[in-house]
Short mmCIF file of C-alpha atoms and ligand atoms in Angstrom, two decimals:
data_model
loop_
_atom_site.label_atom_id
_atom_site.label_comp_id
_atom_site.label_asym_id
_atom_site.label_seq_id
_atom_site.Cartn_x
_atom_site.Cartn_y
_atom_site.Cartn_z
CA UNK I 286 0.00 0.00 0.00
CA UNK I 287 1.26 3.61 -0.68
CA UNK I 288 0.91 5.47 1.94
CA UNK I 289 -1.07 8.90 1.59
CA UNK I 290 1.14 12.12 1.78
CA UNK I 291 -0.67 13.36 4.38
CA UNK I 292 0.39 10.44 7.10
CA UNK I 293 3.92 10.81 5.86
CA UNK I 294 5.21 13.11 8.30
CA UNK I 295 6.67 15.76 5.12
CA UNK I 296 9.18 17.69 6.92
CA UNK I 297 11.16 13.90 9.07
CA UNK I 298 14.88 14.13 7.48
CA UNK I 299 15.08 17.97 6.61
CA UNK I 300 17.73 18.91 8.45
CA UNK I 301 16.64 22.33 9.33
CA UNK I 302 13.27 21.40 10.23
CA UNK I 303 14.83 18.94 12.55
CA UNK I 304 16.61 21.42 14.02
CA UNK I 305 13.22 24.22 14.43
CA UNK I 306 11.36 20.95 16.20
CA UNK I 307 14.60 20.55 18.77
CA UNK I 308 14.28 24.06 19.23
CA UNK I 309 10.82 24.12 19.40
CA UNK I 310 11.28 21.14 22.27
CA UNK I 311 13.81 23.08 23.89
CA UNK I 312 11.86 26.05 24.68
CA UNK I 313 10.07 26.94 27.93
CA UNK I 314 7.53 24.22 29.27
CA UNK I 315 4.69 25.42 31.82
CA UNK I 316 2.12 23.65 33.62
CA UNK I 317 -0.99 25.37 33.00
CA UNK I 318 -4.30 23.18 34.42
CA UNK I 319 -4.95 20.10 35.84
CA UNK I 320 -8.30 18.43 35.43
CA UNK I 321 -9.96 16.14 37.45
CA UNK I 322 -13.26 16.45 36.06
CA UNK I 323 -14.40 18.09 32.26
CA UNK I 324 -15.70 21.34 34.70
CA UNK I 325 -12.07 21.76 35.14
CA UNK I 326 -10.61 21.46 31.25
CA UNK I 327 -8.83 24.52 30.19
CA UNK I 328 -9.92 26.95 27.71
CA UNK I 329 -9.07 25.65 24.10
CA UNK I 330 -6.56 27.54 22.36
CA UNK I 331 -3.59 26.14 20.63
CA UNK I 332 -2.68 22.70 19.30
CA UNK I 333 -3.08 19.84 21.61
CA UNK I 334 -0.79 16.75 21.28
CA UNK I 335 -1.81 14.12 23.87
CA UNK I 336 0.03 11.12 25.80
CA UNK I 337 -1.64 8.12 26.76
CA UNK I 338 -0.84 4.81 28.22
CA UNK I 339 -0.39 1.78 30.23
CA UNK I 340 0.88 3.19 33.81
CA UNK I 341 4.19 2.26 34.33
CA UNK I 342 4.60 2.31 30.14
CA UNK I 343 7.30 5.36 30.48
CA UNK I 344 5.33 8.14 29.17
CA UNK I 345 6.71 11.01 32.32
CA UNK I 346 10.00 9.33 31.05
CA UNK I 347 9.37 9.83 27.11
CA UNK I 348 7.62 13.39 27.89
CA UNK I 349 10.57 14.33 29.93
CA UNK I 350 13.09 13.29 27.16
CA UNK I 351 11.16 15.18 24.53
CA UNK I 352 11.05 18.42 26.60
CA UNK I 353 14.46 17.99 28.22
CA UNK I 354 12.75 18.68 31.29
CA UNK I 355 12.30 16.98 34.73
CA UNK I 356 9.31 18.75 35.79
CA UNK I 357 6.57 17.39 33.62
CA UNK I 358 6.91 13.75 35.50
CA UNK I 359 7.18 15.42 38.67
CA UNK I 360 3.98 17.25 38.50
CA UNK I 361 2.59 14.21 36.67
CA UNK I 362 3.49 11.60 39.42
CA UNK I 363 2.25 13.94 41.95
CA UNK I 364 -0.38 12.44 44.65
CA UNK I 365 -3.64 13.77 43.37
CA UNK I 366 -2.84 14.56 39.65
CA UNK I 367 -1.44 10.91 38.66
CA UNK I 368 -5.58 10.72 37.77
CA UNK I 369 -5.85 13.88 36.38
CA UNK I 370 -5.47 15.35 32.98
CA UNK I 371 -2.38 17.40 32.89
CA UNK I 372 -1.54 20.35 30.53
CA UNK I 373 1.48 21.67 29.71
CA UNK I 374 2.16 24.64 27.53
CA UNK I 375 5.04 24.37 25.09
CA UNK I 376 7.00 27.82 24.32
CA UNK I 377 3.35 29.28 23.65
CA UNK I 378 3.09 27.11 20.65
CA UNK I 379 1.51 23.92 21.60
CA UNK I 380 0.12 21.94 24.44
CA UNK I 381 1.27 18.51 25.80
CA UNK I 382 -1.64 16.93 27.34
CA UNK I 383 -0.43 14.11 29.94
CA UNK I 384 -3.32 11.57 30.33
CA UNK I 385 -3.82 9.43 33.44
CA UNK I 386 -2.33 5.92 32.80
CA UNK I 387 -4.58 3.26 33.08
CA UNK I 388 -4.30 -0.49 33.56
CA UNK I 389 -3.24 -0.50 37.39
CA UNK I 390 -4.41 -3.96 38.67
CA UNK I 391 -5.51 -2.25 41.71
CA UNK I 392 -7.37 0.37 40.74
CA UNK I 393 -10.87 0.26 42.24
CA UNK I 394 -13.82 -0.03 39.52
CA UNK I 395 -15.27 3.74 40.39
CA UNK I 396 -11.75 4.99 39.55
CA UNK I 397 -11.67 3.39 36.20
CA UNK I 398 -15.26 4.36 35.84
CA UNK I 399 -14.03 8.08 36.40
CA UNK I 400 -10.91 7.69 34.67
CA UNK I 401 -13.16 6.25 31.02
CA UNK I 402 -15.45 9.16 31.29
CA UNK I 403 -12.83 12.05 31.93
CA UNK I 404 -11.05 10.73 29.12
CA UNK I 405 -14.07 9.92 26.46
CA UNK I 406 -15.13 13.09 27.46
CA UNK I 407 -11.82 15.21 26.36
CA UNK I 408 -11.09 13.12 23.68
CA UNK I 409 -14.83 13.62 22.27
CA UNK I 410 -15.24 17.32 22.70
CA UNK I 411 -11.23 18.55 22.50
CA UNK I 412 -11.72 20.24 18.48
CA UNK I 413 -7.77 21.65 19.40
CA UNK I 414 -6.49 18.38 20.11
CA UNK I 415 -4.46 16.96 16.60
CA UNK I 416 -2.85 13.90 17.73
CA UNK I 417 -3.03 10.77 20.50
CA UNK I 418 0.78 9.58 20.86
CA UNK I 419 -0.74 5.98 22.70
CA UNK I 420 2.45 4.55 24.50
CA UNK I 421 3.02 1.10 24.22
CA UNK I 422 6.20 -0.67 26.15
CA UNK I 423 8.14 -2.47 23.09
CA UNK I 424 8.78 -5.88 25.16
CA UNK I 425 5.03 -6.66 25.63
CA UNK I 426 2.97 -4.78 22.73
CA UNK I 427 -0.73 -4.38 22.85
CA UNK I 428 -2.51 -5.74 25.71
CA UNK I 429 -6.10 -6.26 26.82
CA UNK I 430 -5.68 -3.12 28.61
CA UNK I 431 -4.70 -0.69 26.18
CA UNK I 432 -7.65 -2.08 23.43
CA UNK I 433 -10.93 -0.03 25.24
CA UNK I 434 -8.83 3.02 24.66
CA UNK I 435 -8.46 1.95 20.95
CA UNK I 436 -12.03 1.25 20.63
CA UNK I 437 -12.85 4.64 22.37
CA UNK I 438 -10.14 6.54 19.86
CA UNK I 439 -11.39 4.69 16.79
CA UNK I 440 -15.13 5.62 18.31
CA UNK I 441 -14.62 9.30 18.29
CA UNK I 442 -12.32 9.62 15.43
CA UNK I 443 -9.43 11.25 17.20
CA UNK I 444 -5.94 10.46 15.26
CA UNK I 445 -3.46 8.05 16.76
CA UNK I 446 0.04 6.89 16.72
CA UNK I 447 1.63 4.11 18.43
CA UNK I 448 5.09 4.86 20.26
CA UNK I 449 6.60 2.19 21.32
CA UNK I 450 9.04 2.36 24.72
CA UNK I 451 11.91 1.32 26.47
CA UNK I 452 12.86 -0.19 22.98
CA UNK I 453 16.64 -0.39 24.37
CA UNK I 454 15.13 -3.51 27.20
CA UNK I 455 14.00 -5.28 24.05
CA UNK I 456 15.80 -8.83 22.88
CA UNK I 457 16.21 -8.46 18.64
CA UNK I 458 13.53 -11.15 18.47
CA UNK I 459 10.94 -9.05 20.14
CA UNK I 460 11.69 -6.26 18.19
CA UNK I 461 11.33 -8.19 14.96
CA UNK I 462 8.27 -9.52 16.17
CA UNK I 463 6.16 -7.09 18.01
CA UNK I 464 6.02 -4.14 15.77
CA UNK I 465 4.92 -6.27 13.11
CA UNK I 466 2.06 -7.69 15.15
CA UNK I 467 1.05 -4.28 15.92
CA UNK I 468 1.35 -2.82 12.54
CA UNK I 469 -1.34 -5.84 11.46
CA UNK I 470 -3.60 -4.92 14.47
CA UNK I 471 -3.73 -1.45 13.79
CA UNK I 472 -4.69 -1.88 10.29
CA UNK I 473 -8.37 -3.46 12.03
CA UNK I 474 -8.19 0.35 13.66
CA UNK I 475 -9.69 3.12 11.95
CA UNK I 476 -8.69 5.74 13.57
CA UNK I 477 -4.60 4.47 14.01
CA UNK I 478 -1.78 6.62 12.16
CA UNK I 479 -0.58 3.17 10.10
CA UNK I 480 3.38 3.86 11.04
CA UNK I 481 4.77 2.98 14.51
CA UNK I 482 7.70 4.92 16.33
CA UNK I 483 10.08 2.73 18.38
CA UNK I 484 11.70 5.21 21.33
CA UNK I 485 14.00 4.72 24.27
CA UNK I 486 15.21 7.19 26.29
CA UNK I 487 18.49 5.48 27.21
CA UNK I 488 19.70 5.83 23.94
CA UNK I 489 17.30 8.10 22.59
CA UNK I 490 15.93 6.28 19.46
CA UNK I 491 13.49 7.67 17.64
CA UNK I 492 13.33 11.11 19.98
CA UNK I 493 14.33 13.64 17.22
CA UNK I 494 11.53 12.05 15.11
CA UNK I 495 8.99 11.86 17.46
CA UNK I 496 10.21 15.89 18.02
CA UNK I 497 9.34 16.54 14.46
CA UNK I 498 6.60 14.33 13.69
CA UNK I 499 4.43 16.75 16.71
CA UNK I 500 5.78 20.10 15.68
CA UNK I 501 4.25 19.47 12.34
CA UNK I 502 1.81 20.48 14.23
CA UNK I 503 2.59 23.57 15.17
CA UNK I 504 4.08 24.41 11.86
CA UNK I 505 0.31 23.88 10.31
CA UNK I 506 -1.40 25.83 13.00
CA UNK I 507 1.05 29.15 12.19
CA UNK I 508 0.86 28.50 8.68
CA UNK I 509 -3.11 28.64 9.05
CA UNK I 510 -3.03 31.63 11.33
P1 LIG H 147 4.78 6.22 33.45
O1 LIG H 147 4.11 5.61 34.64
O2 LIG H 147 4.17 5.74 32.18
O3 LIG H 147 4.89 7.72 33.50
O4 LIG H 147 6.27 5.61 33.42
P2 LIG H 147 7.66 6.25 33.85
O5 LIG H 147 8.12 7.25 32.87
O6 LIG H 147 7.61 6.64 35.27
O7 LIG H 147 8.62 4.97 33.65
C1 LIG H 147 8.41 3.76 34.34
C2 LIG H 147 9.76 3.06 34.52
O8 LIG H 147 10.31 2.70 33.26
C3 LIG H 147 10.79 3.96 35.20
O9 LIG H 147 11.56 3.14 36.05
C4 LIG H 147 11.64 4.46 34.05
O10 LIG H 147 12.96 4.78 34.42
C5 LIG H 147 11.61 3.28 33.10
N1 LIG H 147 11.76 3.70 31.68
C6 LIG H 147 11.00 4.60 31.03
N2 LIG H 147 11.41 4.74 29.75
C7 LIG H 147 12.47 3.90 29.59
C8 LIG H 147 13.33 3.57 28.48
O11 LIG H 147 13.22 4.07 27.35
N3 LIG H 147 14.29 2.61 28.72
C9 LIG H 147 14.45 2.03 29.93
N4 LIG H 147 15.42 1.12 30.05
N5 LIG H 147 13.66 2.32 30.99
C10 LIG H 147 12.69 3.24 30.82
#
């Protein structure tokens, strides 16, 4: 199959662009709003990029890597905002949206139940937000509990790539394996971006690309503006 320009990301291998996406990654990262409840979702305004995934999966780790900053996994791993939805603003040019991992075997069943609504509800009514990066740790691939979000992102038509993590833990036989299970499963998906990213921040594969892949998006949103 030949894949459509507009899932290509144009700009991945243009030197300069890779260097306005570091820069763009290397600028100032705020909190701005956590949300607990869709009363409490911030104003929309500029692009959203969100971050989804198992807990435990490394997305404070991968978030961190892509901002160079400590912070966002501090606030993130907080007591009180691990099950909230957690905005950070981007040099004034996008926002990272950290959303509450899901899959702990403990969890009680009204915490899920909070944790599916908060989320159907921002990824239903978000119009700003332009991509779901949905985390997925490279030694296991998909499991039972990542496939409800799936459904839900396929449901409401909200685009979505699969990163994969900690890609540097992985034998050579699971990383000639898994991705190409996933890559089949996805194609079942509607909604899923049909190219997978494998990242690690140990030896930070697949950062810069993940870098420019999201300021694409901010790119279009000036461009537009
Ligand atoms: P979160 O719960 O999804 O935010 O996961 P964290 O970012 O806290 O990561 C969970 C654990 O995995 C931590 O011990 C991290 O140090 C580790 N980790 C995250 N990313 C990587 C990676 O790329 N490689 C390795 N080896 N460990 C990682």
């Amino acid at each position: 199959m030949v894949p459509s320009a507009e899932i290509l990301p144009p700009r991945v291998g243009d030197p300069g662009f890779a260097d306005r996406a570091r820069r763009l990654f290397a600028g100032e990262s705020r909190f701005i709003a956590g949300a607990s409840s869709p009363a409490a979702l911030p104003p929309e305004g500029l692009p959203e990029l969100a971050f989804v995934g198992r807990s435990n999966v490394g997305k404070s780790s991968l978030v961190n890597t892509l901002t160079g900053r400590r912070m966002l996994a501090r606030i993130s791993h907080t007591p009180g905002r691990t099950r909230q939805i957690n905005f950070f603003d981007l040099s004034g040019r996008l926002i990272l949206v950290d959303l509450p991992g899901y899959g702990y075997a403990e969890a009680p069943k009204s915490a899920v139940k909070n944790w599916t609504s908060l989320v159907r509800h921002y990824l239903q009514t978000r119009a700003v937000l332009r991509r779901v990066c949905l985390l997925i740790d490279s030694r296991h691939g998909i499991k039972d509990v990542d496939r409800p979000l799936m459904g839900m992102l396929d449901a409401v038509g909200v685009s979505y790539q699969v990163v994969l993590t900690k890609t540097d833990k992985a034998s050579k036989g699971e990383l000639a394996a898994i991705p190409e299970k996933i890559l089949s499963e996805l194609r079942e998906h509607v909604a899923a971006h049909p190219e997978i990213l494998l990242t690690s921040v140990v030896d930070r594969r697949g950062i810069s690309e993940l870098r420019e892949g999201l300021a694409e998006f901010a790119l279009q949103f000036e461009q537009t503006r």
